[in-house]
Coordinates of C-alpha atoms and ligand atoms in Angstrom, one line a residue:
X1 CA -93.3 21.5 140.5
X2 CA -93.6 18.5 142.8
X3 CA -90.6 17.4 145.0
X4 CA -89.3 13.9 145.5
X5 CA -86.0 12.8 146.2
X6 CA -85.0 11.6 142.7
X7 CA -85.0 15.5 141.9
X8 CA -82.0 15.8 144.1
X9 CA -80.2 16.9 140.9
X10 CA -77.8 19.3 142.4
X11 CA -76.1 17.0 144.4
X12 CA -72.0 18.0 143.8
X13 CA -73.2 21.4 142.5
X14 CA -72.4 25.0 143.6
X15 CA -74.8 27.6 143.7
X16 CA -74.7 30.9 144.6
X17 CA -78.0 32.9 145.9
X18 CA -77.5 36.6 145.8
X19 CA -79.8 38.2 148.3
X20 CA -80.3 34.9 150.2
X21 CA -81.3 36.7 153.3
X22 CA -84.6 38.0 151.6
X23 CA -88.2 36.8 151.4
X24 CA -87.4 34.9 148.1
X25 CA -84.0 34.2 148.7
X26 CA -84.4 32.3 151.9
X27 CA -86.9 30.1 150.3
X28 CA -84.8 29.5 147.0
X29 CA -81.9 28.5 149.5
X30 CA -84.0 26.0 151.2
X31 CA -85.4 24.4 147.9
X32 CA -81.9 24.3 146.6
X33 CA -80.7 22.7 149.7
X34 CA -83.3 20.1 149.3
X35 CA -82.0 19.3 145.7
X36 CA -78.6 18.7 147.2
X37 CA -76.7 21.7 146.3
X38 CA -73.6 23.4 148.2
X39 CA -75.6 26.8 148.8
X40 CA -73.2 29.7 149.0
X41 CA -75.7 32.7 150.5
X42 CA -74.7 36.1 150.0
X43 CA -75.5 38.9 152.0
X44 CA -74.5 42.2 152.9
X45 CA -75.6 41.4 157.0
X46 CA -74.2 39.0 159.3
X47 CA -77.2 38.8 161.6
X48 CA -79.5 38.6 158.8
X49 CA -77.2 35.6 157.3
X50 CA -77.0 34.2 160.8
X51 CA -81.4 34.4 160.9
X52 CA -80.9 32.6 157.5
X53 CA -79.1 29.9 158.8
X54 CA -81.4 29.6 161.8
X55 CA -84.0 29.1 159.3
X56 CA -83.0 26.8 156.9
X57 CA -81.6 24.6 159.8
X58 CA -80.7 21.2 158.9
X59 CA -82.6 21.3 155.8
X60 CA -80.4 18.8 153.3
X61 CA -78.8 16.6 152.0
X62 CA -77.2 20.2 150.7
X63 CA -75.2 22.1 152.6
X64 CA -75.1 25.7 153.5
X65 CA -71.9 28.5 153.3
X66 CA -73.1 32.0 154.2
X67 CA -71.0 34.9 153.0
X68 CA -71.1 38.3 154.0
X69 CA -70.3 40.2 151.0
X70 CA -72.0 43.2 148.7
X71 CA -72.2 41.7 145.4
X72 CA -73.9 45.1 144.1
X73 CA -70.8 46.9 144.9
X74 CA -69.2 48.4 141.7
X75 CA -65.7 47.1 142.7
X76 CA -66.4 43.4 142.2
X77 CA -62.5 42.2 142.9
X78 CA -63.6 41.7 146.7
X79 CA -66.3 39.3 146.0
X80 CA -64.3 37.6 143.1
X81 CA -61.4 36.9 145.9
X82 CA -63.8 35.5 148.2
X83 CA -65.4 33.2 146.3
X84 CA -62.5 32.1 144.3
X85 CA -62.2 29.1 147.1
X86 CA -65.6 27.6 145.7
X87 CA -64.1 27.4 142.0
X88 CA -66.2 28.2 139.2
X89 CA -69.8 28.3 139.9
X90 CA -72.8 25.7 138.6
X91 CA -75.3 28.3 139.3
X92 CA -76.2 31.8 140.2
X93 CA -79.5 32.9 141.6
X94 CA -80.1 36.8 141.8
X95 CA -82.8 37.9 144.3
X96 CA -81.6 41.1 145.7
X97 CA -84.0 44.1 145.4
X98 CA -85.4 46.8 146.8
X99 CA -89.4 47.5 147.4
X100 CA -88.5 51.2 147.4
X101 CA -90.6 53.5 149.7
X102 CA -93.8 51.5 151.2
X103 CA -95.3 55.0 151.3
X104 CA -97.2 55.2 147.5
X105 CA -95.9 57.9 145.9
X106 CA -97.1 59.4 142.3
X107 CA -94.2 60.2 139.6
X108 CA -95.0 63.7 139.7
X109 CA -94.5 64.2 143.7
X110 CA -91.3 61.9 143.6
X111 CA -88.1 63.5 144.7
X112 CA -84.9 63.4 142.6
X113 CA -83.3 61.8 146.0
X114 CA -85.8 59.1 145.7
X115 CA -85.2 58.5 142.0
X116 CA -81.5 58.6 142.6
X117 CA -81.9 56.3 145.7
X118 CA -83.9 53.7 143.7
X119 CA -82.0 53.6 140.4
X120 CA -78.7 52.5 142.6
X121 CA -80.5 49.9 144.9
X122 CA -82.8 48.5 142.2
X123 CA -80.6 48.7 138.8
X124 CA -77.1 49.8 139.3
X125 CA -76.6 47.0 142.1
X126 CA -78.0 44.4 139.4
X127 CA -76.0 45.8 137.0
X128 CA -72.8 45.3 139.2
X129 CA -74.0 42.0 140.2
X130 CA -74.4 40.4 136.5
X131 CA -71.0 41.8 135.9
X132 CA -69.3 40.5 138.7
X133 CA -71.0 37.1 138.9
X134 CA -71.5 35.9 135.3
X135 CA -67.7 35.2 134.9
X136 CA -67.7 33.3 137.7
X137 CA -69.8 30.6 136.4
X138 CA -68.9 27.3 134.6
X139 CA -69.5 27.8 130.4
X140 CA -72.3 25.3 131.1
X141 CA -73.8 26.7 134.4
X142 CA -76.8 29.0 134.6
X143 CA -77.8 32.5 135.9
X144 CA -81.3 33.2 137.0
X145 CA -82.5 36.7 137.7
X146 CA -85.8 37.6 138.9
X147 CA -88.0 40.7 137.9
X148 CA -91.4 41.7 138.6
X149 CA -94.1 41.9 136.2
X150 CA -94.6 45.4 137.0
X151 CA -91.8 45.7 134.3
X152 CA -94.8 45.0 131.9
X153 CA -97.8 47.2 133.0
X154 CA -98.5 50.5 134.5
X155 CA -97.7 50.5 138.1
X156 CA -99.1 53.8 139.1
X157 CA -97.7 55.2 142.5
X158 CA -95.1 52.8 142.6
X159 CA -93.5 53.8 139.2
X160 CA -89.8 53.6 140.4
X161 CA -90.3 49.5 141.2
X162 CA -91.8 49.3 137.5
X163 CA -89.3 51.3 135.8
X164 CA -86.2 49.6 137.6
X165 CA -88.1 46.4 136.8
X166 CA -88.2 47.0 133.2
X167 CA -84.9 48.1 133.0
X168 CA -83.5 45.0 134.6
X169 CA -85.5 42.9 132.5
X170 CA -84.0 44.7 129.4
X171 CA -80.3 44.5 130.8
X172 CA -80.7 40.6 131.1
X173 CA -82.0 40.3 128.0
X174 CA -79.2 41.9 126.4
X175 CA -76.9 40.0 128.2
X176 CA -78.3 36.6 126.9
X177 CA -78.3 38.3 123.5
X178 CA -74.4 39.2 123.9
X179 CA -73.5 35.8 125.3
X180 CA -75.5 34.3 122.2
X181 CA -74.9 30.8 123.6
X182 CA -71.2 31.1 124.1
X183 CA -71.4 31.2 128.0
X184 CA -73.5 29.9 130.7
X185 CA -77.3 30.3 130.3
X186 CA -79.0 33.6 131.5
X187 CA -82.5 33.3 132.7
X188 CA -84.9 36.0 133.1
X189 CA -88.1 35.0 135.1
X190 CA -90.7 37.6 135.2
X191 CA -92.7 37.1 138.7
X192 CA -96.0 38.1 140.2
X193 CA -96.2 38.5 143.6
X194 CA -94.7 35.5 145.4
X195 CA -95.4 33.4 148.8
X196 CA -92.8 34.7 151.2
X197 CA -92.8 34.6 154.9
X198 CA -91.9 38.6 155.2
X199 CA -95.1 39.1 153.1
X200 CA -97.2 36.8 154.6
X201 CA -96.1 38.5 158.1
X202 CA -97.9 41.6 156.9
X203 CA -101.4 39.9 155.4
X204 CA -100.3 39.5 151.8
X205 CA -100.5 35.6 151.1
X206 CA -102.3 34.0 148.6
X207 CA -102.6 30.5 147.8
X208 CA -102.8 31.0 144.3
X209 CA -99.5 32.4 144.1
X210 CA -96.1 30.7 143.4
X211 CA -93.9 30.5 146.7
X212 CA -90.3 31.2 147.1
X213 CA -89.4 27.3 147.4
X214 CA -91.5 27.0 144.1
X215 CA -89.1 29.6 142.2
X216 CA -86.3 27.7 144.0
X217 CA -87.5 24.6 142.5
X218 CA -87.9 25.9 139.3
X219 CA -84.2 27.6 139.5
X220 CA -83.1 24.1 140.2
X221 CA -84.2 22.6 136.8
X222 CA -83.0 25.4 135.0
X223 CA -79.4 25.0 136.8
X224 CA -79.6 21.1 136.0
X225 CA -80.1 21.8 132.5
X226 CA -83.4 19.7 132.4
X227 CA -86.9 20.3 132.3
X228 CA -89.0 21.9 129.5
X229 CA -88.0 25.6 130.1
X230 CA -84.1 24.9 129.8
X231 CA -84.2 26.5 126.3
X232 CA -86.4 29.4 127.3
X233 CA -84.2 32.5 128.7
X234 CA -87.3 34.5 129.1
X235 CA -90.3 33.1 131.6
X236 CA -93.5 34.2 133.2
X237 CA -94.1 32.8 136.4
X238 CA -97.2 35.1 137.8
X239 CA -99.9 32.9 139.0
X240 CA -99.9 29.3 139.6
X241 CA -103.3 28.8 137.6
X242 CA -101.3 30.2 134.7
X243 CA -98.1 28.3 134.9
X244 CA -94.8 28.7 133.6
X245 CA -95.1 31.0 130.4
X246 CA -92.5 32.1 127.8
X247 CA -94.6 35.3 126.8
X248 CA -96.7 37.5 129.0
X249 CA -100.0 35.9 130.2
X250 CA -102.9 38.4 129.0
Ligands
NAP1 N1 -91.4 39.1 146.7 C1 -92.6 39.3 145.9 O1 -93.8 39.0 145.8 C2 -91.8 39.9 144.5 C3 -92.8 39.8 143.5 C4 -92.1 40.9 142.3 C5 -90.7 41.0 142.3 N2 -89.9 40.9 143.4 C6 -88.7 41.3 143.3 O2 -87.8 40.2 143.7 C7 -86.6 40.5 144.6 C8 -86.5 39.9 145.9 O3 -87.9 40.1 146.6 P1 -88.2 39.8 148.1 O4 -89.6 39.9 148.5 O5 -87.2 38.6 148.4 O6 -87.4 41.0 149.0 P2 -86.4 41.5 150.3 O7 -87.4 40.3 151.2 O8 -86.5 42.7 150.4 O9 -85.1 40.6 150.0 C9 -84.2 41.5 149.0 C10 -82.8 41.1 149.7 O10 -82.0 41.7 148.7 C11 -80.8 42.0 149.4 N3 -80.8 43.8 148.7 C12 -81.5 44.5 148.8 N4 -81.0 45.7 148.2 C13 -79.5 45.3 147.7 C14 -78.3 45.7 147.2 N5 -78.6 47.3 146.8 N6 -77.4 45.0 146.8 C15 -77.1 43.9 147.3 N7 -78.5 43.3 148.0 C16 -79.5 43.8 148.2 C17 -81.4 42.0 150.8 O11 -80.1 41.6 151.3 P3 -79.2 42.1 152.4 O12 -79.3 43.2 153.0 O13 -78.9 41.0 153.7 O14 -77.9 42.2 151.9 C18 -82.6 41.7 151.0 O15 -82.6 40.6 151.9 C19 -87.1 42.6 144.7 O16 -86.2 42.9 143.8 C20 -88.4 42.3 144.7 O17 -88.6 43.8 144.0 C21 -90.4 40.4 144.5

C-alpha cells in the first residue's frame, strides 16, 4: 500500500465519502484526494465538515466538496437531488457508523431503547444509505462498505456492535449477489481496529493496525478497478501483518 505519484489513478473521478467527518472517513478522504479524486464529503453537521476541510487542508491534487446531508435518511430524494449536480459517481465509500454506548453492557442488561437505537443508527442507516447511493453510481463504478471484524466473532459486552456488523455484512453481500455483476461493483471490507486520530487521542493506537489512510488507498485501487483484489467482493483487513485476505484469518 505504498503511495507514489504514479498512483494518482482517480484523476477526473468523483467519489462520495459517506461519514467523511469520522476517524476513518477523514483518512479515507485524504487518501482519495492524494489520488486526484474529486471527493464529495457527506456529513450531517456543518461544523464537523468544516473541521474535516481544515484537516485535509490543501491535500491534493484532488478537490474537496463538502455536503451537509443525512445519507442514512429513509427518504433519499433530498440526497439524490443534491448529488445530481455531480453526475453519476465513480465511487462511494461508506464509513458511517455508531460505536454504541461506551459503557460496556451485557446482553441481558441491554435496554430495549438501546437495542432500537443501535439498530437504527448502525443498521437501518446503512440500509438507507445503500438504497439511496448505489443507483447513483456509474455501471462500472464501485461501492466500498466497511464492517468490523466483530461481525465474525463473539463480542461480549458490545454485542449490538457485533450483531449490527454481522447484519451489515450480510446486507452488503446480498446486494452483491442481487446485482450479479450487472451493476457497480460492491465491496465489503471486514476490518480490524483502525488507526484513526480520534482513537489515538484516547490511547487506542498500534502500528500493527491498518490506518484510515491505508483503507483509503485500498479503496482507491478498488474504485480504479485495478490491483489484485478488484474481483474479490469480500475482503478482510484485520492487521498489517495478515495483509488483505479474502477469507477470515484464523
Ligand atoms: N475505527 C475503527 O477502529 C473501526 C474498527 C472496526 C469497525 N469500525 C466501524 O467503521 C465505522 C467508522 O468508524 P469510525 O471510527 O470512523 O467512527 P466515527 O469516528 O464515529 O465516525 C463515524 C461517522 O459516521 C457518521 N454517522 C454516524 N452515525 C450515522 C448515521 N446514523 N447516519 C449517517 N451518518 C452517521 C458520523 O458523521 P456525522 O455525524 O458528521 O454525519 C461520524 O463522523 C463504524 O461503523 C465503526 O463501527 C471502525
